[in-house]
Short mmCIF file of C-alpha atoms in Angstrom, two decimals:
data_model
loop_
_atom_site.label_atom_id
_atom_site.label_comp_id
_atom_site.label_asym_id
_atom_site.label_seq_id
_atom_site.Cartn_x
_atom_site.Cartn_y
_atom_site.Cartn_z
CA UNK T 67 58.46 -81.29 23.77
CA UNK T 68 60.09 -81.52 20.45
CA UNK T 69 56.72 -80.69 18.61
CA UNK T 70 56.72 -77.79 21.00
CA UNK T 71 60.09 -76.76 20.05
CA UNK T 72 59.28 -77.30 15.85
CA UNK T 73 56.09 -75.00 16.52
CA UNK T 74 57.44 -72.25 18.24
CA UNK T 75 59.83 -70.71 15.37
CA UNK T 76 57.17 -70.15 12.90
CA UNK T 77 54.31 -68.69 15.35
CA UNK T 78 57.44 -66.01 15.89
CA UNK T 79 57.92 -65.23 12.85
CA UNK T 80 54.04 -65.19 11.88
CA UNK T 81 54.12 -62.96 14.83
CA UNK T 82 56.98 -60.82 13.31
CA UNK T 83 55.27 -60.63 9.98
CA UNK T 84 52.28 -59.19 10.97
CA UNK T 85 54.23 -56.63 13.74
CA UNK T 86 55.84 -54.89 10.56
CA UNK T 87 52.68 -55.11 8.05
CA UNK T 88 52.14 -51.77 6.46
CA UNK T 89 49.37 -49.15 7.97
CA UNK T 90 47.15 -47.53 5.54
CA UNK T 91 45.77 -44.04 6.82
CA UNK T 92 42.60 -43.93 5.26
CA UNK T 93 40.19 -41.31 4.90
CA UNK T 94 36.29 -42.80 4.29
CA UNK T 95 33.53 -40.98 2.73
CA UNK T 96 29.97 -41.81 3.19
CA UNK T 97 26.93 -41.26 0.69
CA UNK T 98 26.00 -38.10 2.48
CA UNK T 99 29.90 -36.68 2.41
CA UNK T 100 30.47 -37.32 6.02
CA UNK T 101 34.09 -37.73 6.32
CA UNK T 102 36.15 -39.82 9.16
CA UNK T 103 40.03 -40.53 9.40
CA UNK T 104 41.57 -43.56 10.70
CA UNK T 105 44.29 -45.91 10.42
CA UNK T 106 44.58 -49.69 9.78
CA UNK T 107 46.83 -52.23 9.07
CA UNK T 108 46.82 -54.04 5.65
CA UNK T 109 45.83 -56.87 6.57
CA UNK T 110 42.84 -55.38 8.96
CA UNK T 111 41.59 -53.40 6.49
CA UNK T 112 41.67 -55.99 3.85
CA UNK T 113 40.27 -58.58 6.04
CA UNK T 114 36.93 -56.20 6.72
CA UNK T 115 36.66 -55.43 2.49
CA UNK T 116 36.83 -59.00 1.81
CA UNK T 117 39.50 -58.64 -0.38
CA UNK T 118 42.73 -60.58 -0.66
CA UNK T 119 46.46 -59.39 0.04
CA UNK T 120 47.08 -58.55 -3.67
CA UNK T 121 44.20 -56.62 -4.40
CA UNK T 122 45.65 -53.77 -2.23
CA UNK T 123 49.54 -54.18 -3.51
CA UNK T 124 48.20 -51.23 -6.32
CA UNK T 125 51.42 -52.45 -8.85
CA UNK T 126 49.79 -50.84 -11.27
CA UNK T 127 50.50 -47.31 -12.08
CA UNK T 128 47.24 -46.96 -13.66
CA UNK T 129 44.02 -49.32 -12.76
CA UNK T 130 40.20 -50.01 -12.46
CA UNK T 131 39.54 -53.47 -11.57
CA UNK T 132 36.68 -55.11 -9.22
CA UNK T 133 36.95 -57.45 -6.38
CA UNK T 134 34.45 -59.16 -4.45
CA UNK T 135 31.63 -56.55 -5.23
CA UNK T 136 34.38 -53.72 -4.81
CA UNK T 137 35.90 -51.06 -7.13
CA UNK T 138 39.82 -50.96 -6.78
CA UNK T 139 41.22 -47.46 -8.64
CA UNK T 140 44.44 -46.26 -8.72
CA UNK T 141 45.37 -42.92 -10.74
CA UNK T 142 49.25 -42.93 -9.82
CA UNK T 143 49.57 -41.73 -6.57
CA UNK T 144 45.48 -41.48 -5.68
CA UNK T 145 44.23 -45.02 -4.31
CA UNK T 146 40.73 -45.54 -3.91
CA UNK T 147 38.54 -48.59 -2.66
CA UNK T 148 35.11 -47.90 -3.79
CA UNK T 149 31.77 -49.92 -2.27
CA UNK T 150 27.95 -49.25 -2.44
CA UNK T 151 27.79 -47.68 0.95
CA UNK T 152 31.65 -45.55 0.77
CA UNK T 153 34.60 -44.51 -0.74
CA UNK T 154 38.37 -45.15 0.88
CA UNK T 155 41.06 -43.11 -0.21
CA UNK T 156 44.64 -44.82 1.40
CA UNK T 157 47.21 -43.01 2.01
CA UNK T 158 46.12 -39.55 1.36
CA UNK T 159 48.72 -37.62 3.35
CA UNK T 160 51.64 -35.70 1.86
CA UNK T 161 50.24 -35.89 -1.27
CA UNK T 162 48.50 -32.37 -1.88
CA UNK T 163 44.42 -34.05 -2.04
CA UNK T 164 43.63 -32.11 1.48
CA UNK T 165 41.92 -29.58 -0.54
CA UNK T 166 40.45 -31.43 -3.00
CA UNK T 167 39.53 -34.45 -0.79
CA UNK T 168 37.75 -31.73 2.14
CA UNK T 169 36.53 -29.12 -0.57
CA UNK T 170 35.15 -30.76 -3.23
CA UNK T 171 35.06 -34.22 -3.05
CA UNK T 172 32.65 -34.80 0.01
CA UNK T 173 30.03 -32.20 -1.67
CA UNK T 174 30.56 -34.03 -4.93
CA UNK T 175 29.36 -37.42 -2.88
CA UNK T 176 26.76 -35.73 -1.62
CA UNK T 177 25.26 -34.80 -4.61
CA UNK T 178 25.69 -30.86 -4.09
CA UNK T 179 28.36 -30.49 -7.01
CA UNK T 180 28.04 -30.67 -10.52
CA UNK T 181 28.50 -34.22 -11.33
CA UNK T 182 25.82 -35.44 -13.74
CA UNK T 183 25.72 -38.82 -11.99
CA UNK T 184 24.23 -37.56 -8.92
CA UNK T 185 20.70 -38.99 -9.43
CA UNK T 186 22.79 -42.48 -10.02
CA UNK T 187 23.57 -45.00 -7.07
CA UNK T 188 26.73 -44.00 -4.85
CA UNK T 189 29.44 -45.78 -6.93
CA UNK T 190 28.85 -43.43 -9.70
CA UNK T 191 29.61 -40.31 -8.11
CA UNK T 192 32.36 -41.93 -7.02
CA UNK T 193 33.76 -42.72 -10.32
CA UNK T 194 33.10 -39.87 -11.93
CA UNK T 195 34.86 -37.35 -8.94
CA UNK T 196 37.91 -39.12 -9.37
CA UNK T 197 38.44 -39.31 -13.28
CA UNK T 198 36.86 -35.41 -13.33
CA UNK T 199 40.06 -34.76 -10.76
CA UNK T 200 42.17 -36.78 -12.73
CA UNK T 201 41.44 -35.72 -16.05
CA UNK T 202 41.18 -31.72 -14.56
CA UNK T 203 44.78 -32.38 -13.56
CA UNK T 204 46.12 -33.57 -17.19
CA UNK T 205 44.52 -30.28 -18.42
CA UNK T 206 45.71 -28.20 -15.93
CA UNK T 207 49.79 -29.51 -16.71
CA UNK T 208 48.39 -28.92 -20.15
CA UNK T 209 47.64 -25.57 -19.29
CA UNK T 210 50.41 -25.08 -17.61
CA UNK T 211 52.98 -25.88 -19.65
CA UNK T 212 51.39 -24.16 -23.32
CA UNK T 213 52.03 -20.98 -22.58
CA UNK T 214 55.63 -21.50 -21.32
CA UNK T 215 56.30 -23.29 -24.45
CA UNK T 216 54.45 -20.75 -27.05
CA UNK T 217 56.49 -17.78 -25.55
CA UNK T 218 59.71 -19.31 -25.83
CA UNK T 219 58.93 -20.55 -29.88
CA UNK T 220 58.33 -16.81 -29.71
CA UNK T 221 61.16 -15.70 -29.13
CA UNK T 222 63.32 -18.51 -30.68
CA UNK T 223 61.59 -17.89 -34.02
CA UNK T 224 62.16 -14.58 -34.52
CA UNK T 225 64.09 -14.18 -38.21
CA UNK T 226 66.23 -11.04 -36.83
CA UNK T 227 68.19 -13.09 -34.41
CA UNK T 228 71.83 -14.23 -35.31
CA UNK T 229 72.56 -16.31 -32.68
CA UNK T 230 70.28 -18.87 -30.04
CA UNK T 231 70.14 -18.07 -26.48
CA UNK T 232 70.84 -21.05 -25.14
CA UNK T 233 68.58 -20.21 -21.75
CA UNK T 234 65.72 -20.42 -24.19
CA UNK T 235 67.03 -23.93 -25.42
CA UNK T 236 67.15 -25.55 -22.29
CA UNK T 237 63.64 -24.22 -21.34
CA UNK T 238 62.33 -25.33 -24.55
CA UNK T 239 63.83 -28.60 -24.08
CA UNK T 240 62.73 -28.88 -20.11
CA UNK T 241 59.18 -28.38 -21.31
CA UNK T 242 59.80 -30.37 -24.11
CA UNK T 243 60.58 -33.53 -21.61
CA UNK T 244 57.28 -32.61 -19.22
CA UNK T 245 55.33 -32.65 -22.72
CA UNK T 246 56.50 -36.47 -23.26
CA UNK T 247 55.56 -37.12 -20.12
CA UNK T 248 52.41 -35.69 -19.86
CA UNK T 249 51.45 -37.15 -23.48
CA UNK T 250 52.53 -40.86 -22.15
CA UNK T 251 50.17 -40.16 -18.84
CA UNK T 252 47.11 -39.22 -20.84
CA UNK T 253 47.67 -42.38 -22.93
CA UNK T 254 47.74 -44.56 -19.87
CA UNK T 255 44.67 -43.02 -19.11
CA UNK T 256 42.95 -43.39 -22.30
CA UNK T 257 44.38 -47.29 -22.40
CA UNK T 258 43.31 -47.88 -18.75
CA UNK T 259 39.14 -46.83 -20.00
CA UNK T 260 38.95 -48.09 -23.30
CA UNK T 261 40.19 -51.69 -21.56
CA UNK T 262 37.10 -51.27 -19.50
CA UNK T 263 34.99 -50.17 -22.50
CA UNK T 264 35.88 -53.31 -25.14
CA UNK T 265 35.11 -56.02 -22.02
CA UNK T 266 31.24 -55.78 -21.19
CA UNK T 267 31.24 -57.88 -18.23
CA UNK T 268 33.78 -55.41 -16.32
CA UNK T 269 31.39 -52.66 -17.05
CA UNK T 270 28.50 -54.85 -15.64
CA UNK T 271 30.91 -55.91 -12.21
CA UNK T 272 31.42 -52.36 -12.09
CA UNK T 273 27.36 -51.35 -11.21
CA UNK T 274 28.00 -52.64 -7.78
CA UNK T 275 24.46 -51.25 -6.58
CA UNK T 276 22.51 -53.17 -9.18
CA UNK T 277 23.79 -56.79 -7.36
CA UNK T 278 23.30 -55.22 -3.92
CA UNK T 279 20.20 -52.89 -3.32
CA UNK T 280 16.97 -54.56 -5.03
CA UNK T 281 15.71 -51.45 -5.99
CA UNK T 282 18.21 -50.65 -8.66
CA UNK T 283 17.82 -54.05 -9.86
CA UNK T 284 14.42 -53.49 -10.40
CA UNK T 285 15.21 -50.14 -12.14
CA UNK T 286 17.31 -51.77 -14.48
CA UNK T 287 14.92 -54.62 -15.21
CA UNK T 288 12.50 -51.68 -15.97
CA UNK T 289 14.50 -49.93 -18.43
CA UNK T 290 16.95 -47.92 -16.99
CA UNK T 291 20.30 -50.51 -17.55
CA UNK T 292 23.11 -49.12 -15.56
CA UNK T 293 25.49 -50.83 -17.48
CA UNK T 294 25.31 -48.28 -20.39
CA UNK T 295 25.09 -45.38 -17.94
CA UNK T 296 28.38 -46.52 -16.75
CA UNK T 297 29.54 -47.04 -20.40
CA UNK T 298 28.39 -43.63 -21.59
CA UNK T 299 30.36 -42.08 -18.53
CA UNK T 300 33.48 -43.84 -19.08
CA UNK T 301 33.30 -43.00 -22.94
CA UNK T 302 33.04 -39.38 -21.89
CA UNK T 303 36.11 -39.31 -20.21
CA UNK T 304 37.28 -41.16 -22.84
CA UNK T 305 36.30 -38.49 -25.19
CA UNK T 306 37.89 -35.77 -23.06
CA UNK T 307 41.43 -37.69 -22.98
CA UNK T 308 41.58 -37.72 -26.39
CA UNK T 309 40.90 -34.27 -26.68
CA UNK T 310 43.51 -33.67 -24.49
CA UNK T 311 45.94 -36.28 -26.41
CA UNK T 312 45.12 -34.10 -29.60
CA UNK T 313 46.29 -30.54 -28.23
CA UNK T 314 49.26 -32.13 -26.68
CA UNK T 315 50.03 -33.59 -30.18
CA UNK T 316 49.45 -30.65 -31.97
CA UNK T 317 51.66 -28.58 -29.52
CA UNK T 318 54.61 -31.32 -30.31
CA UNK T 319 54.11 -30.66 -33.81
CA UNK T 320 54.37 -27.03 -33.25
CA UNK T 321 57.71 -27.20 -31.14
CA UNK T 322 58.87 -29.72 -34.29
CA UNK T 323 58.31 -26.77 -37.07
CA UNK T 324 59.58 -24.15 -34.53
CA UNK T 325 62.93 -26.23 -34.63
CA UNK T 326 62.67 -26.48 -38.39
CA UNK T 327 62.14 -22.69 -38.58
CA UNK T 328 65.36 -21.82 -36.16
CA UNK T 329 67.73 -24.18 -38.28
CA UNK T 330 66.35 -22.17 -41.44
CA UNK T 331 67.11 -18.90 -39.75
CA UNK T 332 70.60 -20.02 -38.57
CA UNK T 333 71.31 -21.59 -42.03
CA UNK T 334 70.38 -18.60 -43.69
CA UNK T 335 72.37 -16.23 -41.79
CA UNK T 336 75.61 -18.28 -41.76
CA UNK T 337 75.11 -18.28 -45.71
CA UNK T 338 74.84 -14.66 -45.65
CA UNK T 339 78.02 -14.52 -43.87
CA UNK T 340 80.00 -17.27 -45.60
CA UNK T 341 79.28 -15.19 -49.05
CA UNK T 342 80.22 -11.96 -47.35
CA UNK T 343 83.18 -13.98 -46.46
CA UNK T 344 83.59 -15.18 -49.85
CA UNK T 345 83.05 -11.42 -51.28
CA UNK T 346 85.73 -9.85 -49.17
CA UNK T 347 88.40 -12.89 -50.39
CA UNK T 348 87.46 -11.81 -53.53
CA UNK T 349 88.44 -8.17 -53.17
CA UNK T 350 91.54 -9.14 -51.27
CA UNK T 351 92.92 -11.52 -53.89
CA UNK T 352 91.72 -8.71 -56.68
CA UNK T 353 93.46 -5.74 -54.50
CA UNK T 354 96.50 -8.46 -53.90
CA UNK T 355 96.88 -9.29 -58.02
CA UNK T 356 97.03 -5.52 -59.23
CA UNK T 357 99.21 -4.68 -55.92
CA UNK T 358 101.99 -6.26 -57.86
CA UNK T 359 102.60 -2.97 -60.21
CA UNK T 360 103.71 -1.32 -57.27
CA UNK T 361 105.55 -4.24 -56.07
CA UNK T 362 107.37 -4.27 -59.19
CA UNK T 363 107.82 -0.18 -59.14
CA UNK T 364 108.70 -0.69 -55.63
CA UNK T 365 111.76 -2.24 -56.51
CA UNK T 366 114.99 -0.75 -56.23
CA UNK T 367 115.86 -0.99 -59.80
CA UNK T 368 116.56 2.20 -61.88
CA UNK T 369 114.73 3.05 -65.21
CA UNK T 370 113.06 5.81 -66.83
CA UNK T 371 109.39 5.63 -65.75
CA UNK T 372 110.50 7.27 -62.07
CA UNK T 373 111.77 10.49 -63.85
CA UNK T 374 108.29 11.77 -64.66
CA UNK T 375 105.87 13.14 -62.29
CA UNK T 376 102.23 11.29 -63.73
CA UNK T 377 103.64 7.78 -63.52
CA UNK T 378 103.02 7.56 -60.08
CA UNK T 379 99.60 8.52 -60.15
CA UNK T 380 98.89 6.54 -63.63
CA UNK T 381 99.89 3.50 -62.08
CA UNK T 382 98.24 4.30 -58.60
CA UNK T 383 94.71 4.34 -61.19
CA UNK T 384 95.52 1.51 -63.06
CA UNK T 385 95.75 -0.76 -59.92
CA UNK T 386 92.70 0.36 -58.53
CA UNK T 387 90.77 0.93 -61.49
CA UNK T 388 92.38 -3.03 -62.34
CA UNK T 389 90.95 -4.46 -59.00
CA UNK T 390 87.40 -2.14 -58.89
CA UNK T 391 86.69 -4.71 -62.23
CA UNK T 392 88.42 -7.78 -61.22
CA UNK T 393 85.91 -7.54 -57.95
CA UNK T 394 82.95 -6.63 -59.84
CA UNK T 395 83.78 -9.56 -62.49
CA UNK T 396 84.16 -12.15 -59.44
CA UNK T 397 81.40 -11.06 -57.97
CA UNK T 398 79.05 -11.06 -60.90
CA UNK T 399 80.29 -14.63 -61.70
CA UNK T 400 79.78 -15.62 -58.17
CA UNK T 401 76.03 -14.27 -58.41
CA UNK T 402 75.18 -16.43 -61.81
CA UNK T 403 76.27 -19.33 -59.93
CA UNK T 404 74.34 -18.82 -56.61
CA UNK T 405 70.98 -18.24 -58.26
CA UNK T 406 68.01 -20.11 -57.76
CA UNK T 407 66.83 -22.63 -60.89
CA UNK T 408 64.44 -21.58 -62.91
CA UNK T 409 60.85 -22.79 -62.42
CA UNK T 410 59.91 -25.94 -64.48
CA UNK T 411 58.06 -24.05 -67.54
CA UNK T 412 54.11 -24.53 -67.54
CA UNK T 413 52.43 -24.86 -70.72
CA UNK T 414 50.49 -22.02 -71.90
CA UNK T 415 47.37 -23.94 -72.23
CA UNK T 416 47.32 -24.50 -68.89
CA UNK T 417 47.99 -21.04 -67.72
CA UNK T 418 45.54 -19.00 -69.96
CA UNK T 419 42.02 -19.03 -67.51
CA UNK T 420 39.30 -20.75 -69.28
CA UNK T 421 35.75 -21.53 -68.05
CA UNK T 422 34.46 -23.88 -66.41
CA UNK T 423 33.49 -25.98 -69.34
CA UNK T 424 36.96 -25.84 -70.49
CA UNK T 425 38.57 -27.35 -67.06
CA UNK T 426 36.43 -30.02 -66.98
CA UNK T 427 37.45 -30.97 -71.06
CA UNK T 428 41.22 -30.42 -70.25
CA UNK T 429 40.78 -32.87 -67.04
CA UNK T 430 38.61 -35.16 -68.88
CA UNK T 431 41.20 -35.65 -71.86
CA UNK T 432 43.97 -35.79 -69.46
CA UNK T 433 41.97 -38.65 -67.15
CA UNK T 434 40.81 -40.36 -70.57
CA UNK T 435 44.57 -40.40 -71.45
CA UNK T 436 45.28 -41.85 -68.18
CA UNK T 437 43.66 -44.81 -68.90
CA UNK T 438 44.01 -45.58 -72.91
CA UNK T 439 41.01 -43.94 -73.95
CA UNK T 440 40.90 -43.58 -77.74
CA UNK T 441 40.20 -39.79 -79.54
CA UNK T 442 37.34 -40.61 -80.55
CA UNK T 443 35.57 -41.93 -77.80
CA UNK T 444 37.08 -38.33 -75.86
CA UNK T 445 34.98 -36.04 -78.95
CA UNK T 446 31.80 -38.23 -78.30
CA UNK T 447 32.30 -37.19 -74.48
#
């Protein structure tokens, strides 16, 4: 009785434990594209791959890996168990695949789309339709997001603008962020192969026909390896991520002179209006200082000067002809300071054109210079 009574808590909880494991719905593709929909419990389904608890955790954001003469991908969100005979894609459903899973991927097993692995065993095709979905996805964000970006540089960039819309801005910077993000996904990609591509036994595990079906064995005894067919596929991919890597970095480097460009243009125009600033303190102060005359006339003190008629209009011209030439003074000495240095000077034997023969003596005396020749050993040259 009290072995009975130490027993029976842990077949409950076993019992518990496998009540609340989680249930895959799995969608399973044949070699002729047949399709069928089911679902299974994790530890079912793992049980009939011969596969272990782990191996179906996908952790991994990113992953190709082989278990027990099976192919284990994950691409984010897209999970994939891959065997000689079929292809399992778990949980499938509110993720947006329902077109690509019914449309094109069951044709693409079945050898009717454009895959070039389609004369290869099953795995192949397998493979390849899920890094040509993958990798048509990265270029399609690409896509996506190029012109978005291109038309707002556009019309950030423009010189004739005073002022930023700051709409623009936080579209800029919005695409800005899914640029980062897309540029970290393709290099998880990239990493993911070319971890595949430096280890030459994975690429071996991965021909999982050539360990199963005899008659690929024999094909690759014969000549035809299957190893570097997988190799050459997975470098092509490989290839096409770094393509992809490169436009996304030269569209970074775009936004980064765009931003470079709109400081210039804002720096320039608040120069132009500091100075205009600086221009019209200068004509108040020069308008102010000759303003005093009729300050001083203004007065209320009596003399002679307010008896005759042409005073008031002789000192009227002497204040503004007096502040017309105090401007034009400031402003002159104002323009001697603000302009540009002068360009280092050139010597005139380098700017007169001479022939060829001539460049290649002037660089040869300069380059025999360079390195201690002596003068005479330059005239025997």
């Amino acid at each position: 009785a009290g072995k009975f009574y130490q027993h029976a808590p842990n077949e409950t909880s076993q019992a518990t434990l496998a009540s609340v494991s989680p249930v895959f719905a799995v969608m399973k593709f044949d070699k002729e594209g047949n399709t069928t929909y089911f679902e299974k419990k994790k530890t079912e389904l793992y049980q009939e791959l011969g596969l272990q608890a782990r191996d179906l955790r996908f952790q991994h954001v990113m992953s190709i890996a082989t278990r027990n003469n099976r192919i284990i991908m994950r691409m984010e969100f897209l999970k994939a168990v891959i065997t000689p005979e079929f292809l399992l894609i778990l949980d499938y459903r509110n993720l947006s695949l329902e077109h690509w899973l019914l449309n094109e991927l069951a044709s693409q097993l079945a050898g009717e789309g454009q895959l070039v692995t389609y004369s290869l065993p099953f795995e192949f095709r397998a493979i390849e339709a899920i890094l040509q979905y993958w990798i048509s996805k990265l270029q399609g964000r690409l896509n996506t997001l190029q012109p978005q970006i291109l038309e707002t540089l556009e019309a950030l960039v423009d010189p004739k603008l005073l002022s930023v819309d700051r709409s623009k801005l936080h579209i800029l910077l919005q695409n800005g962020k899914s640029l980062s993000e897309l540029e970290t996904d393709v290099k998880v990609f990239k990493e993911t192969i070319l971890e595949i591509l430096d280890e030459e036994e994975v690429i071996e595990e991965l021909c999982l026909s050539k360990w199963t079906d005899p008659q690929v064995f024999e094909e690759s005894t014969s000549g035809i390896d299957h190893a570097e067919e997988m190799e050459l596929l997975l470098e092509n991919y490989y290839r096409q991520a770094e393509d992809l890597l490169n436009e996304a970095r030269e569209l970074r480097v775009l936004i980064d002179d765009s931003e470079s460009i709109i400081f210039i243009n804002l720096d320039s125009h608040r120069n132009v209006m500091m100075r205009l600033n600086l221009q019209l303190t200068m004509g108040t102060f020069s308008v102010s200082l000759f303003g005093l005359i009729g300050v001083a006339f203004g007065m209320n003190l009596e003399s002679s000067l307010e008896e005759d008629p042409r005073i008031f209009w002789l000192v009227t011209g002497i204040m503004f002809l007096g502040s017309g030439l105090m401007w034009r003074r400031l402003l002159s000495f104002l323009g001697r300071h603000l302009e540009p240095p002068l360009p280092p000077h050139v010597p005139a034997v380098l700017k007169k054109s001479q022939p060829a023969a001539g460049r290649v003596e002037i660089k040869t005396s300069l380059k025999g210079e360079t390195f201690g020749l002596s003068r005479g050993t330059l005239t025997n040259q």
